[in-house]
Amino acid sequence: MKVAYVTCDNPVARFDDEREILLGAWLGAGIEGTTLTWDDPRADWSSFDAVVVRSAWDYIERRDEFTAWARRVEQATRLFNSASVLEWNTDKTYLRGLGVPTVPTHWAEPGTNAELPHWEEYVVKPAISSGARDTMRTADRDLAEAHVAKLVGAGRTAMVQPYVKAVEHEGELSLLYFGGEFSHAVRRHPMLTETAIDDANRARLRDPDDDQFALAELVLSKVGERLLYARVDLVRMPDGEPVLMELEAAEPYLFLRYELDAPELFARVLADSL
């Protein structure tokens, strides 16, 4: 079986330290993996049994082009995750209609007023973004409103959330699933903090609590199709309730180095899907 491992022609791709791990696991499952950038004009996607999007991390600058590419590839071969999931999941407005508990969010569309709720601290970010790009954390309501106005003025949808302080002591919990099967979970160090963190402490394996498992399963049930890979990011609110921060089903980092069996599970699920 031949499968394309999709990355991007951008310096950000150098942070993809999971490629060799996955390609090795695929080979062990009888899958020959080939690395290609998603926008390579020479690529013959029909020559592959499947195409797996992994580190296409420059899509936020060219999302329309990326989603159009995904639809073309899906006409030629199997695409994971599907083009419809990639298009839906790369715009965080999907959170509005998912029907699960989420962090309270104020949405600001182009042409709307930027007046915000009164919260102690704000996180402002565009609905199409990754890696905290163009994201602001501030206790100054005027600064938050100004950043919203800047994003909206550029034709972007902005989302504003209260900063959840639980991430400072509990962190964010990411649950990793392959083919709907739970693989592992990690406690992630919060990104929007002034505390320096090295790679060794960026994340740690953790067993989710029952209510966190239940929420993650509910989130995945709302998607409507089986996902080859998914990362469910949760946080606890001040009252202890777990809520969804994001469902990452387009190009998530999978923390494969933290769980020895994870690459083999990914490879088995992929092989079974072909």
Short mmCIF file of C-alpha atoms in Angstrom, two decimals, residues 57-167:
data_model
loop_
_atom_site.label_atom_id
_atom_site.label_comp_id
_atom_site.label_asym_id
_atom_site.label_seq_id
_atom_site.Cartn_x
_atom_site.Cartn_y
_atom_site.Cartn_z
CA TRP A 57 0.49 24.01 8.92
CA ASP A 58 0.58 26.88 6.44
CA TYR A 59 -3.06 26.42 5.43
CA ILE A 60 -4.22 29.35 7.57
CA GLU A 61 -2.72 31.79 5.05
CA ARG A 62 -4.35 30.01 2.08
CA ARG A 63 -7.34 28.19 3.52
CA ASP A 64 -9.56 28.48 0.44
CA GLU A 65 -6.78 27.06 -1.70
CA PHE A 66 -6.17 24.29 0.83
CA THR A 67 -9.81 23.21 1.04
CA ALA A 68 -10.12 23.29 -2.75
CA TRP A 69 -7.04 21.05 -2.93
CA ALA A 70 -8.63 18.65 -0.44
CA ARG A 71 -11.77 18.36 -2.54
CA ARG A 72 -9.70 17.61 -5.67
CA VAL A 73 -7.64 14.97 -3.89
CA GLU A 74 -10.76 13.29 -2.60
CA GLN A 75 -11.93 12.86 -6.18
CA ALA A 76 -8.70 10.99 -6.95
CA THR A 77 -8.15 8.79 -3.88
CA ARG A 78 -8.93 8.33 -0.18
CA LEU A 79 -8.24 11.42 1.91
CA PHE A 80 -7.81 11.47 5.69
CA ASN A 81 -9.43 13.18 7.26
CA SER A 82 -12.11 13.85 4.65
CA ALA A 83 -12.32 17.09 2.72
CA SER A 84 -15.59 17.99 4.43
CA VAL A 85 -14.01 17.51 7.86
CA LEU A 86 -10.93 19.52 6.89
CA GLU A 87 -13.07 22.41 5.67
CA TRP A 88 -15.37 22.30 8.70
CA ASN A 89 -12.63 21.91 11.30
CA THR A 90 -10.25 24.59 10.03
CA ASP A 91 -12.74 27.32 10.98
CA LYS A 92 -13.40 27.41 14.71
CA THR A 93 -16.94 28.63 14.19
CA TYR A 94 -17.75 24.90 14.18
CA LEU A 95 -17.79 25.24 17.97
CA ARG A 96 -21.02 27.24 17.80
CA GLY A 97 -23.11 24.38 16.53
CA LEU A 98 -21.39 21.33 17.97
CA GLY A 99 -23.84 20.94 20.83
CA VAL A 100 -21.35 20.20 23.62
CA PRO A 101 -20.13 22.24 26.63
CA THR A 102 -17.46 24.70 25.48
CA VAL A 103 -15.57 27.65 26.91
CA PRO A 104 -17.95 30.66 26.84
CA THR A 105 -17.29 32.49 23.57
CA HIS A 106 -18.23 35.89 22.20
CA TRP A 107 -18.18 35.90 18.39
CA ALA A 108 -17.51 39.01 16.33
CA GLU A 109 -18.17 38.86 12.60
CA PRO A 110 -17.05 41.45 10.06
CA GLY A 111 -19.45 44.36 10.19
CA THR A 112 -20.48 43.78 13.81
CA ASN A 113 -19.84 45.70 17.03
CA ALA A 114 -16.71 44.75 18.98
CA GLU A 115 -18.21 45.49 22.45
CA LEU A 116 -17.23 42.63 24.74
CA PRO A 117 -18.65 41.01 27.86
CA HIS A 118 -17.10 42.02 31.18
CA TRP A 119 -14.60 39.30 32.08
CA GLU A 120 -11.57 39.44 34.35
CA GLU A 121 -9.21 38.46 31.54
CA TYR A 122 -9.67 37.90 27.82
CA VAL A 123 -8.28 35.64 25.11
CA VAL A 124 -8.88 37.03 21.62
CA LYS A 125 -8.10 35.04 18.49
CA PRO A 126 -9.23 34.65 14.89
CA ALA A 127 -11.56 31.79 14.05
CA ILE A 128 -9.07 30.58 11.45
CA SER A 129 -5.69 30.22 13.14
CA SER A 130 -3.26 27.75 14.65
CA GLY A 131 -0.41 27.76 17.14
CA ALA A 132 -1.74 30.86 18.95
CA ARG A 133 -1.04 32.99 15.88
CA ASP A 134 -2.66 36.45 16.15
CA THR A 135 -3.90 35.49 19.61
CA MET A 136 -3.92 37.94 22.51
CA ARG A 137 -4.32 37.39 26.24
CA THR A 138 -5.06 40.56 28.20
CA ALA A 139 -6.88 41.87 31.27
CA ASP A 140 -7.41 45.21 29.51
CA ARG A 141 -10.88 45.26 27.96
CA ASP A 142 -9.99 48.17 25.68
CA LEU A 143 -6.98 46.30 24.29
CA ALA A 144 -9.12 43.22 23.75
CA GLU A 145 -11.75 45.24 21.90
CA ALA A 146 -9.06 46.91 19.79
CA HIS A 147 -7.67 43.52 18.76
CA VAL A 148 -11.15 42.30 17.91
CA ALA A 149 -11.70 45.42 15.80
CA LYS A 150 -8.39 44.83 14.02
CA LEU A 151 -9.29 41.23 13.16
CA VAL A 152 -12.83 42.08 12.10
CA GLY A 153 -11.58 45.04 10.10
CA ALA A 154 -9.37 42.66 8.14
CA GLY A 155 -12.44 40.61 7.23
CA ARG A 156 -11.80 37.88 9.82
CA THR A 157 -14.16 36.42 12.39
CA ALA A 158 -12.89 36.92 15.93
CA MET A 159 -13.61 34.77 18.96
CA VAL A 160 -13.25 36.08 22.49
CA GLN A 161 -13.15 33.85 25.57
CA PRO A 162 -12.48 34.36 29.25
CA TYR A 163 -9.02 33.17 30.23
CA VAL A 164 -9.52 29.93 32.15
CA LYS A 165 -7.10 30.06 35.06
CA ALA A 166 -7.38 26.32 35.65
CA VAL A 167 -4.89 25.83 32.84
#
